[in-house]
């Protein structure tokens, strides 16, 4: 995600997955034309037994017919939609780039952004020209007391240097931003997060298996190559790469792990600026706040990981000013690489896309430019997407489904036997308060102060980064803006925001194969209905349940009900802790527990909702239709079909270690094997793999 949100936002797909559903230039014809993947029940492999491996039954034929393109790290039924959405954006960008005299301000911005990004020969000719002022600034550093100044400049300039995501910020040295106050969701406070790494998370520095060591070796080589590209000698770069890895490893050791971070209570450390300052006396916070133009004070500062900041102090003291200059140079070059010449782009791709994720070929430039424009000006560009691809009928039908599924959860809360009336009442109050946001925001963002030109792609990205950073920091000390969206309209994803108590479905995911106006109800409820149920369930997963109807971190559970909940949650965590042989790693069910709870709750709620709907229309769930399938069977096949996706082993390994979502096979098989409603659909017998002996159920 692009916006600093230390807030607890739970998304459907990983941010990584969000950008990898993409296609290749020079790929087979079927993949180089935009094609929406409609649900196709003939893709089921009827020679297989659905009770043995339902994912295989529903997906093996599709996966075999749709191999992963060379420039992709995963490929699934949603990938065609990604390509289709990007093509709509490309059309809008190309149109806006045509140099006519009567362009609107908005067309000038997105059009010139596109033209500068696509100008490969101009970017090649510029070399490191536009990076020079920043490199110079670092070269002139003479004292460690200037560290705060330097870090502030990098955070203002380098895209991704300060943004947080679900797990943690990837900023140089530390992350700084805003969030809703955990204890008072109506106001915004400053938040300070652990960060500073170049590898995906702390485990990559600490694990001592052979594969982890091999990746660290390749990371060191990558740093050396990048430093040489930025002007260092090969000899110097070899020494510097070791320094950088030593600094980052020490930071990783001081960081909070990603499972501990899942409990918001562990993040809610309120401090005054003086207290923050005392954690790391050698970092001048007051100066940092001045340079990034944040409001000079905040009601308090939330420090997500105080130990990390305690750990920074000896690190700053132990390393020389030259060591810190090297560290800063690396993070500047690293964060700027995608916007520089081919040599930088290729080397950046080589480590992050090839080594860490298994891609075999760089994506075509136009697709990279579409995604950059979506990130930097997406709430302007998104208007074109809504106009072209999101008709009002889609919104109306989605709203109706959301209401049906919310009603199903109300029904579920009424009937479950493990929760007492007092807690049930609170749960219903929270459910009633959920706000449904569908398609796109009511108010579009004002980008009028962002300067965009055709001369320098790097400068455009720099401008947009500064704009967004200021926009975020300006919220500190103010009441929360409940209308804001953190995903742009064409995004194929969805999220629940625990501190706003909202569910959010961008228009981008309300398309086939997830939502299809041509399809019957069981198909739509199995696909997008489950996604809606998933997001609603996040309000009641092991993390979401700790927030109340207003988004405050407040315990509304009786002790007995909390205990009953935790037992059910433990069942899920145990079930999803499994070795993944093809990736050479074990999935940690405590990391994925919230998402797994949401998957299980989501499919059950969607099933309850479609059952209610068919009953109200006098239709049967189990009557065979002309095509030989029952509506109940179609519901489950459609669910599995929407998750058909092959992942390269390198990518799988990286997401298992970093991402809170389970791999697609588990998202299907573990969920259905917990559901008697599924076993009935395919007459699965006790003892078969899709009939789990110990079925987990929270919602
Ligand atoms: Zn989720």
XYZ file of C-alpha atoms and ligand atoms in Angstrom:
700
model
C 0.000 0.000 0.000
C 1.234 3.394 -0.786
C -0.037 5.510 2.058
C 1.518 5.562 5.478
C -0.964 3.707 7.513
C 0.212 2.349 10.727
C -3.505 1.924 11.108
C -4.840 -1.560 11.205
C -5.990 -2.068 7.654
C -6.593 -5.579 6.520
C -6.511 -6.256 2.825
C -7.746 -9.189 0.834
C -4.593 -9.759 -1.150
C -1.048 -8.871 -0.313
C 0.253 -5.595 -1.746
C 2.740 -7.757 -3.610
C 0.001 -9.903 -5.073
C -1.786 -6.745 -6.070
C 0.975 -5.803 -8.444
C 1.886 -9.182 -9.783
C -1.309 -9.996 -11.617
C 0.172 -8.700 -14.793
C 1.082 -9.721 -18.273
C 4.084 -9.849 -20.567
C 5.052 -8.024 -23.703
C 5.694 -10.687 -26.292
C 3.656 -13.183 -24.331
C 1.370 -15.640 -26.118
C -1.457 -13.939 -28.005
C -4.064 -15.024 -25.479
C -2.240 -13.027 -22.829
C -1.332 -9.944 -24.797
C -4.917 -8.904 -25.420
C -6.974 -7.796 -22.453
C -9.323 -10.590 -21.531
C -11.630 -10.907 -18.584
C -11.804 -14.383 -17.167
C -15.451 -15.375 -16.764
C -16.359 -18.254 -14.506
C -16.258 -21.436 -16.566
C -17.442 -24.593 -14.885
C -16.182 -26.724 -17.785
C -12.671 -26.033 -16.463
C -13.355 -28.430 -13.582
C -11.400 -31.665 -13.958
C -14.169 -34.193 -13.485
C -11.721 -37.106 -13.570
C -10.542 -35.957 -10.115
C -12.313 -36.497 -6.799
C -13.469 -33.179 -5.258
C -13.261 -34.788 -1.782
C -9.541 -35.529 -2.205
C -8.204 -32.115 -3.225
C -10.854 -29.552 -4.115
C -8.349 -26.933 -5.253
C -6.917 -29.397 -7.768
C -10.393 -30.429 -8.894
C -11.383 -26.823 -9.609
C -8.055 -25.347 -10.707
C -5.623 -27.868 -12.182
C -7.082 -27.610 -15.694
C -7.111 -23.820 -15.649
C -3.621 -23.599 -14.193
C -2.249 -26.066 -16.762
C -3.819 -24.105 -19.618
C -2.486 -20.785 -18.305
C 1.203 -21.051 -17.461
C 2.919 -18.182 -15.655
C 4.253 -15.690 -18.255
C 8.010 -15.073 -18.132
C 7.724 -11.614 -16.564
C 5.278 -12.715 -13.875
C 5.803 -14.361 -10.504
C 2.261 -15.663 -10.216
C -0.644 -16.186 -12.574
C -4.268 -16.829 -11.800
C -7.869 -16.276 -12.844
C -7.624 -12.669 -11.611
C -4.579 -11.877 -13.759
C -6.568 -11.151 -16.898
C -8.528 -8.530 -14.965
C -5.309 -6.819 -13.897
C -4.271 -6.544 -17.525
C -7.743 -5.372 -18.547
C -7.760 -2.643 -15.882
C -4.279 -1.492 -16.841
C -5.323 -1.182 -20.466
C -8.162 1.163 -19.513
C -5.696 3.317 -17.592
C -3.206 3.255 -20.450
C -5.860 4.551 -22.861
C -6.658 7.420 -20.497
C -2.981 8.247 -20.014
C -2.170 8.169 -23.718
C -5.120 10.378 -24.522
C -4.099 12.887 -21.860
C -0.495 12.859 -23.096
C -1.406 14.105 -26.569
C -0.083 17.682 -26.570
C -3.268 19.589 -27.359
C -3.728 23.136 -26.120
C -7.025 22.577 -24.327
C -6.004 19.962 -21.777
C -7.491 20.321 -18.305
C -5.155 20.628 -15.329
C -5.852 17.007 -14.497
C -5.091 15.834 -18.068
C -1.869 17.842 -18.089
C -0.692 16.099 -14.916
C -1.484 12.510 -15.781
C -0.509 13.044 -19.433
C 2.889 14.579 -18.712
C 3.569 12.031 -16.002
C 2.962 9.303 -18.562
C 5.040 10.984 -21.270
C 8.022 11.432 -18.933
C 7.794 7.841 -17.703
C 7.581 6.395 -21.231
C 10.486 8.526 -22.491
C 13.135 5.819 -22.203
C 15.732 7.594 -24.339
C 15.362 10.796 -22.313
C 15.768 8.838 -19.069
C 18.812 7.059 -20.509
C 20.409 10.351 -21.572
C 19.800 11.919 -18.143
C 21.696 9.148 -16.351
C 22.042 10.093 -12.678
C 21.598 13.835 -13.424
C 18.482 14.265 -11.296
C 19.815 12.154 -8.458
C 22.998 14.225 -8.151
C 21.667 16.925 -5.797
C 20.586 14.262 -3.307
C 23.878 12.347 -3.609
C 25.725 15.626 -3.084
C 23.771 16.380 0.057
C 24.823 13.059 1.550
C 28.453 13.553 0.455
C 28.557 16.839 2.357
C 27.530 15.282 5.657
C 30.291 15.863 8.202
C 28.746 14.855 11.517
C 26.349 12.243 12.849
C 24.321 15.099 14.321
C 23.123 15.680 10.728
C 21.597 12.220 10.475
C 18.046 13.455 11.181
C 18.379 16.117 8.488
C 19.597 13.589 5.931
C 16.924 11.019 6.732
C 14.225 13.691 6.489
C 15.410 14.649 3.011
C 15.387 11.050 1.837
C 11.890 10.531 3.239
C 10.641 13.581 1.362
C 12.298 12.606 -1.892
C 12.362 8.887 -2.321
C 9.174 7.037 -3.144
C 8.599 4.203 -0.769
C 11.179 5.535 1.656
C 8.622 6.433 4.252
C 5.463 4.524 3.323
C 4.272 1.854 5.643
C 2.424 -1.254 4.620
C 0.556 -3.896 6.557
C 3.652 -5.217 8.198
C 6.039 -2.353 8.584
C 7.535 0.689 6.989
C 10.366 0.222 4.502
C 11.802 3.679 5.074
C 15.470 4.542 5.476
C 16.347 4.240 9.184
C 12.793 4.655 10.519
C 9.214 5.290 9.515
C 7.268 8.425 10.349
C 3.629 9.141 9.581
C 0.150 9.519 10.973
C -2.497 7.207 12.301
C -5.771 7.296 14.134
C -5.233 7.250 17.834
C -5.735 3.701 19.118
C -7.638 4.985 22.160
C -9.568 7.772 20.467
C -10.363 6.880 16.875
C -11.795 10.301 16.080
C -8.407 12.012 16.091
C -5.136 11.635 14.236
C -1.755 11.444 15.941
C 1.849 11.058 14.801
C 3.239 7.537 14.605
C 6.811 6.315 14.536
C 7.629 2.860 13.245
C 10.565 0.513 12.931
C 12.087 0.372 9.438
C 15.473 0.697 7.777
C 15.862 -2.646 5.976
C 16.500 -3.484 2.324
C 15.440 -7.128 2.574
C 11.704 -7.898 2.987
C 11.730 -8.295 6.780
C 13.851 -9.154 9.827
C 13.688 -12.926 9.245
C 15.757 -12.514 6.091
C 18.671 -11.259 8.220
C 18.293 -13.665 11.095
C 17.340 -17.111 9.729
C 20.359 -19.362 9.324
C 19.159 -21.986 6.825
C 21.090 -22.408 3.560
C 18.545 -20.591 1.415
C 18.533 -17.557 3.727
C 22.334 -17.438 3.643
C 22.317 -17.715 -0.137
C 19.845 -14.815 -0.424
C 21.981 -12.665 1.892
C 24.986 -13.387 -0.329
C 23.060 -12.282 -3.393
C 21.817 -9.206 -1.546
C 25.407 -8.203 -0.807
C 26.311 -8.602 -4.488
C 23.284 -6.513 -5.423
C 24.267 -3.683 -3.052
C 27.790 -3.674 -4.510
C 26.474 -3.396 -8.057
C 24.109 -0.566 -7.153
C 26.869 1.384 -5.413
C 29.117 0.985 -8.449
C 26.302 2.306 -10.647
C 26.025 5.319 -8.355
C 29.723 6.101 -8.907
C 31.750 4.072 -6.388
C 34.796 1.987 -7.257
C 34.322 -1.809 -7.126
C 36.838 -2.044 -4.246
C 35.030 0.560 -2.163
C 31.630 -0.914 -2.907
C 32.742 -4.321 -1.576
C 33.689 -2.749 1.761
C 30.546 -0.592 1.854
C 28.176 -3.472 1.143
C 29.475 -5.236 4.259
C 28.929 -2.084 6.335
C 25.355 -1.758 5.078
C 24.552 -5.367 5.863
C 26.062 -5.008 9.354
C 23.892 -1.942 10.066
C 20.714 -3.493 8.666
C 21.306 -6.774 10.517
C 21.600 -4.907 13.817
C 18.376 -3.053 12.997
C 16.644 -6.328 12.150
C 17.704 -7.801 15.480
C 16.144 -4.843 17.312
C 12.840 -5.111 15.437
C 9.570 -6.541 16.693
C 8.593 -9.701 14.768
C 5.551 -9.778 12.505
C 3.460 -12.042 14.755
C 3.963 -9.819 17.826
C 2.978 -6.858 15.630
C -0.399 -8.456 14.952
C -1.568 -7.583 18.455
C -2.408 -3.852 18.397
C -1.785 -3.612 22.143
C 1.885 -4.250 21.441
C 1.975 -1.262 19.066
C 0.070 1.187 21.251
C 2.993 2.820 23.076
C 2.082 6.459 23.682
C 4.927 8.865 24.290
C 5.711 12.547 24.426
C 8.307 13.860 22.002
C 10.739 14.113 24.924
C 10.238 10.434 25.655
C 10.731 9.573 21.997
C 13.901 11.635 22.014
C 15.222 9.831 25.076
C 14.970 6.441 23.308
C 17.485 7.550 20.670
C 19.308 10.646 21.994
C 21.601 10.769 18.931
C 18.721 11.335 16.496
C 17.434 14.923 16.527
C 13.663 14.417 16.324
C 12.790 18.090 16.546
C 14.918 18.827 13.535
C 13.531 15.871 11.603
C 9.957 17.061 12.221
C 10.883 20.546 11.038
C 12.488 19.350 7.814
C 9.603 17.052 6.861
C 7.194 19.937 7.658
C 5.113 17.934 10.090
C 3.052 19.848 12.663
C 5.443 20.698 15.512
C 3.404 18.754 18.032
C 0.998 15.857 18.266
C -1.373 14.958 21.134
C 1.155 12.185 21.642
C 3.421 10.002 19.522
C 2.686 6.329 19.026
C 5.943 4.422 18.952
C 5.094 0.992 17.569
C 8.349 -0.588 18.656
C 10.274 1.243 21.420
C 12.954 -1.460 21.531
C 13.861 -0.732 17.950
C 14.561 2.906 18.814
C 16.512 1.895 21.908
C 18.555 -0.367 19.633
C 19.259 2.464 17.178
C 21.153 4.491 19.779
C 24.215 2.224 20.198
C 24.140 1.582 16.443
C 24.429 5.302 15.683
C 27.213 5.610 18.221
C 29.200 2.597 17.074
C 29.286 3.455 13.379
C 31.302 6.308 11.931
C 29.849 9.192 9.982
C 31.272 7.576 6.835
C 29.380 4.369 7.582
C 26.144 6.334 7.888
C 26.829 8.165 4.634
C 27.178 4.801 2.925
C 23.927 3.561 4.469
C 22.052 6.681 3.335
C 23.536 6.541 -0.169
C 22.408 2.947 -0.528
C 18.826 3.726 0.537
C 18.664 6.736 -1.761
C 19.876 4.780 -4.787
C 17.785 1.746 -3.889
C 14.597 3.805 -3.596
C 15.279 5.699 -6.832
C 16.368 2.788 -9.036
C 13.019 2.091 -10.788
C 12.937 5.715 -12.070
C 16.494 5.822 -13.407
C 18.237 4.416 -16.481
C 18.143 0.828 -17.690
C 21.219 -0.295 -15.747
C 19.553 0.676 -12.433
C 16.171 -0.743 -13.424
C 17.703 -4.049 -14.520
C 19.830 -4.537 -11.421
C 16.925 -3.636 -9.142
C 14.743 -6.127 -11.015
C 17.470 -8.751 -10.860
C 17.453 -8.905 -7.087
C 13.918 -7.951 -6.056
C 11.902 -9.558 -8.859
C 14.192 -12.341 -10.056
C 16.037 -13.562 -6.936
C 13.327 -12.885 -4.358
C 10.290 -13.674 -6.490
C 11.404 -15.796 -9.441
C 10.457 -13.513 -12.367
C 12.333 -14.369 -15.553
C 11.806 -11.219 -17.545
C 11.230 -7.546 -16.838
C 7.675 -6.315 -17.355
C 7.093 -4.027 -20.330
C 7.626 -0.378 -19.580
C 4.029 0.676 -20.190
C 2.779 -1.581 -17.419
C 5.338 -0.247 -14.972
C 4.332 3.300 -15.930
C 0.616 2.595 -15.492
C 1.234 1.305 -11.985
C 3.488 4.217 -11.071
C 0.805 6.662 -12.279
C -1.798 4.780 -10.260
C 0.392 5.077 -7.183
C 1.328 8.731 -7.640
C -1.824 10.263 -9.176
C -4.276 7.396 -8.746
C -7.168 9.414 -7.338
C -7.103 11.540 -10.500
C -6.518 8.713 -12.937
C -9.123 6.605 -11.141
C -11.886 8.900 -12.381
C -11.204 7.708 -15.912
C -11.435 4.119 -14.721
C -14.785 4.661 -13.016
C -16.191 6.378 -16.099
C -15.035 3.576 -18.396
C -15.556 0.463 -16.315
C -17.747 0.894 -13.260
C -21.414 1.465 -14.143
C -23.913 2.454 -11.401
C -25.615 -0.971 -11.697
C -22.431 -2.646 -10.444
C -22.543 -0.464 -7.373
C -26.221 -1.164 -6.724
C -25.845 -4.941 -6.996
C -22.770 -4.921 -4.774
C -24.529 -2.860 -2.112
C -27.407 -5.371 -2.094
C -24.981 -8.293 -1.656
C -23.159 -6.487 1.140
C -26.450 -6.026 3.003
C -27.341 -9.703 2.539
C -23.990 -10.773 3.930
C -24.115 -8.379 6.866
C -27.527 -9.810 7.636
C -25.991 -13.306 7.528
C -23.435 -12.324 10.165
C -26.215 -10.940 12.349
C -27.976 -14.291 12.017
C -24.705 -16.098 12.796
C -24.107 -14.055 15.946
C -27.657 -14.833 17.090
C -27.257 -18.592 16.657
C -23.663 -19.411 17.697
C -23.505 -21.282 20.983
C -20.149 -20.195 22.369
C -20.893 -16.515 22.978
C -22.970 -15.091 25.827
C -25.773 -12.508 25.315
C -23.770 -9.535 26.662
C -20.979 -10.016 24.126
C -23.454 -10.828 21.364
C -25.134 -7.494 21.943
C -21.814 -5.666 21.618
C -20.919 -7.628 18.485
C -24.212 -6.631 16.901
C -23.645 -2.977 17.741
C -20.301 -3.181 15.989
C -21.770 -4.965 12.972
C -24.525 -2.337 12.661
C -21.909 0.405 12.703
C -19.830 -0.949 9.801
C -19.805 1.550 6.970
C -19.807 0.116 3.437
C -17.715 1.963 0.862
C -18.203 0.701 -2.666
C -16.424 1.568 -5.913
C -14.726 4.935 -5.419
C -14.602 7.882 -3.012
C -17.332 10.520 -2.871
C -14.740 13.290 -3.155
C -11.719 13.176 -5.424
C -8.299 14.194 -4.172
C -6.995 17.616 -5.147
C -3.624 17.256 -6.838
C -3.429 20.864 -8.029
C -0.268 21.596 -6.027
C 1.724 18.689 -7.529
C 4.101 19.922 -10.218
C 4.385 17.461 -13.085
C 6.460 18.015 -16.217
C 7.748 16.044 -19.193
C 11.464 16.532 -18.505
C 12.205 14.195 -15.654
C 10.435 11.060 -14.532
C 12.493 11.001 -11.326
C 11.513 14.582 -10.493
C 7.827 13.820 -11.068
C 8.023 10.877 -8.701
C 9.904 13.040 -6.219
C 7.205 15.760 -6.414
C 4.393 13.271 -5.963
C 6.184 11.674 -3.014
C 6.650 15.004 -1.265
C 3.008 15.917 -1.919
C 1.738 12.664 -0.468
C 4.053 12.788 2.541
C 2.858 16.318 3.370
C -0.751 15.380 2.797
C -0.387 12.569 5.321
C 1.526 14.583 7.906
C -0.952 17.470 7.707
C -3.561 15.240 9.295
C -1.687 15.069 12.609
C -3.667 16.736 15.390
C -6.830 16.988 13.291
C -10.110 15.064 13.392
C -10.089 11.970 11.232
C -11.361 12.140 7.640
C -13.788 9.221 7.457
C -14.320 9.559 3.722
C -10.790 8.855 2.614
C -9.862 5.719 0.676
C -6.451 4.068 0.854
C -6.904 2.142 -2.388
C -7.387 3.689 -5.825
C -10.514 2.796 -7.855
C -8.828 0.373 -10.321
C -7.205 -1.662 -7.541
C -8.065 -5.372 -7.561
C -8.255 -5.695 -3.825
C -10.442 -4.824 -0.859
C -9.866 -3.896 2.764
C -11.357 -3.589 6.204
C -10.192 -0.624 8.281
C -10.463 -1.509 11.972
C -10.050 2.068 13.193
C -12.773 3.404 10.881
C -14.888 0.240 11.041
C -15.381 0.390 7.269
C -15.239 -2.153 4.472
C -13.940 -0.866 1.161
C -14.336 -2.388 -2.301
C -12.642 -0.493 -5.129
C -14.326 -0.735 -8.540
C -11.282 -2.673 -9.761
C -12.307 -5.881 -7.999
C -16.012 -5.579 -8.838
C -15.354 -7.209 -12.216
C -15.116 -10.802 -13.541
C -14.166 -13.320 -12.293
C -15.064 -11.820 -8.880
C -18.280 -9.983 -9.732
C -19.980 -10.784 -12.997
C -23.333 -9.270 -13.918
C -23.850 -12.079 -16.436
C -23.611 -14.792 -13.800
C -26.214 -16.355 -11.539
C -26.236 -15.706 -7.792
C -24.402 -18.837 -6.556
C -21.443 -17.939 -8.782
C -21.280 -14.322 -7.604
C -21.756 -15.182 -3.942
C -19.009 -17.826 -4.152
C -16.554 -15.312 -5.611
C -17.173 -11.652 -4.633
C -19.653 -12.668 -1.905
C -16.876 -14.505 -0.122
C -14.627 -11.446 -0.480
C -17.326 -9.269 1.086
C -17.778 -11.782 3.903
C -14.002 -11.910 4.334
C -13.740 -8.145 4.881
C -16.720 -8.063 7.258
C -15.224 -10.954 9.244
C -11.999 -8.942 9.693
C -13.949 -6.760 12.100
C -14.274 -9.889 14.229
C -10.998 -11.733 13.641
C -8.429 -12.098 16.438
C -7.125 -8.585 15.737
C -10.324 -6.818 14.654
C -12.300 -8.035 17.666
C -10.111 -5.878 19.891
C -11.603 -2.691 18.380
C -15.080 -1.393 19.173
C -17.814 -0.035 16.912
C -16.144 3.396 16.777
C -12.699 1.983 15.991
C -11.231 2.431 19.462
C -8.929 -0.219 20.860
C -11.312 -1.229 23.643
C -12.131 -4.646 25.087
C -15.860 -5.364 24.819
C -15.609 -9.092 25.502
C -16.478 -10.915 28.707
C -13.587 -12.976 29.990
C -15.330 -16.258 29.270
C -16.229 -15.267 25.710
C -12.698 -14.036 24.991
C -11.387 -17.387 26.194
C -13.856 -19.284 24.034
C -12.814 -17.134 21.085
C -9.117 -17.787 21.629
C -9.670 -21.538 21.707
C -11.380 -21.354 18.336
C -8.648 -19.092 17.004
C -5.985 -21.539 18.147
C -7.681 -24.287 16.130
C -7.311 -22.118 12.995
C -3.685 -21.214 13.795
C -2.782 -24.898 14.259
C -4.586 -25.941 11.117
C -2.721 -23.462 8.933
C 0.735 -24.138 10.363
C 2.056 -26.468 7.703
C 5.221 -27.244 5.767
C 5.092 -26.019 2.174
C 7.522 -28.383 0.455
C 7.682 -26.597 -2.912
C 8.730 -23.372 -1.156
C 11.014 -25.011 1.412
C 9.395 -23.145 4.314
C 6.700 -23.620 6.902
C 3.634 -21.407 6.962
C 3.135 -19.808 10.377
C -0.539 -20.088 11.325
C -0.135 -17.345 13.921
C 0.921 -14.905 11.209
C -1.978 -15.863 8.919
C -4.606 -16.366 11.644
C -6.547 -13.170 10.951
C -6.717 -13.771 7.208
C -7.583 -17.435 7.657
C -10.358 -16.553 10.104
C -11.646 -14.072 7.524
C -11.518 -16.658 4.721
C -13.457 -19.194 6.789
C -15.972 -16.655 8.054
C -16.240 -15.080 4.608
C -17.191 -18.244 2.780
C -19.650 -19.280 5.480
C -21.387 -15.889 5.505
C -21.583 -15.867 1.706
C -23.075 -19.357 1.824
C -25.655 -18.310 4.418
C -26.541 -15.262 2.328
C -26.997 -17.145 -0.929
C -29.038 -19.803 0.888
C -31.338 -17.071 2.227
C -31.620 -15.487 -1.204
C -32.468 -18.693 -3.058
C -34.971 -19.670 -0.374
C -36.681 -16.300 -0.628
C -37.006 -16.869 -4.371
C -38.394 -20.369 -3.866
C -35.308 -21.996 -5.423
C -33.491 -25.072 -4.176
C -29.799 -25.202 -3.392
C -29.554 -28.845 -4.297
C -31.697 -29.331 -7.383
C -29.649 -30.353 -10.399
C -29.813 -27.815 -13.197
C -29.685 -28.348 -16.956
C -25.879 -28.256 -16.937
C -25.748 -31.109 -14.422
C -24.613 -28.987 -11.457
C -26.472 -27.894 -8.342
C -26.393 -24.263 -7.159
C -24.573 -25.420 -4.003
C -21.847 -27.061 -6.099
C -21.510 -23.986 -8.305
C -21.092 -21.778 -5.251
C -18.100 -23.785 -4.027
C -16.553 -24.276 -7.469
C -16.844 -20.538 -8.144
C -15.091 -19.840 -4.845
C -12.179 -22.111 -5.709
C -12.061 -20.848 -9.295
C -11.616 -17.246 -8.182
C -8.484 -18.355 -6.267
C -6.877 -20.516 -8.983
C -3.329 -19.238 -9.110
C 0.138 -20.670 -9.626
C 3.062 -19.068 -7.802
C 6.738 -19.403 -8.578
C 8.550 -21.147 -5.684
C 10.787 -18.127 -4.994
C 7.736 -15.883 -4.714
C 5.926 -18.423 -2.572
C 8.863 -18.577 -0.169
C 8.974 -14.786 0.141
C 5.259 -14.370 0.779
C 5.098 -17.234 3.271
C 7.805 -15.469 5.303
C 6.355 -11.980 5.022
C 2.691 -12.056 4.147
C -0.291 -12.575 6.455
C -2.314 -14.383 3.739
C -2.223 -18.131 3.187
C -1.164 -19.549 -0.169
C -4.064 -20.084 -2.647
C -4.260 -23.866 -2.191
C -4.890 -23.426 1.555
C -7.289 -20.566 0.991
C -9.466 -23.092 -0.817
C -8.854 -26.524 0.723
C -8.540 -25.579 4.377
C -11.718 -23.522 4.246
C -13.938 -26.072 2.500
C -12.633 -28.946 4.629
C -13.922 -27.052 7.675
C -17.451 -26.852 6.225
C -20.117 -29.581 6.426
C -22.030 -27.461 3.861
C -19.286 -28.259 1.364
C -19.144 -31.944 2.177
C -22.853 -32.147 1.483
C -22.374 -30.549 -1.924
C -20.089 -33.330 -3.153
C -21.179 -36.160 -0.819
C -17.705 -36.360 0.691
C -17.282 -39.232 3.113
C -15.869 -39.045 6.601
C -12.145 -39.717 6.464
C -11.543 -38.119 3.076
C -9.024 -35.214 3.047
C -11.712 -32.570 2.438
C -13.586 -33.707 5.556
C -11.386 -32.579 8.402
C -11.722 -34.641 11.576
C -11.256 -31.560 13.757
C -13.201 -28.844 11.945
C -12.315 -25.322 13.026
C -14.971 -22.666 13.199
C -14.944 -19.201 14.663
C -17.768 -17.539 12.723
Zn -8.046 -10.034 4.590
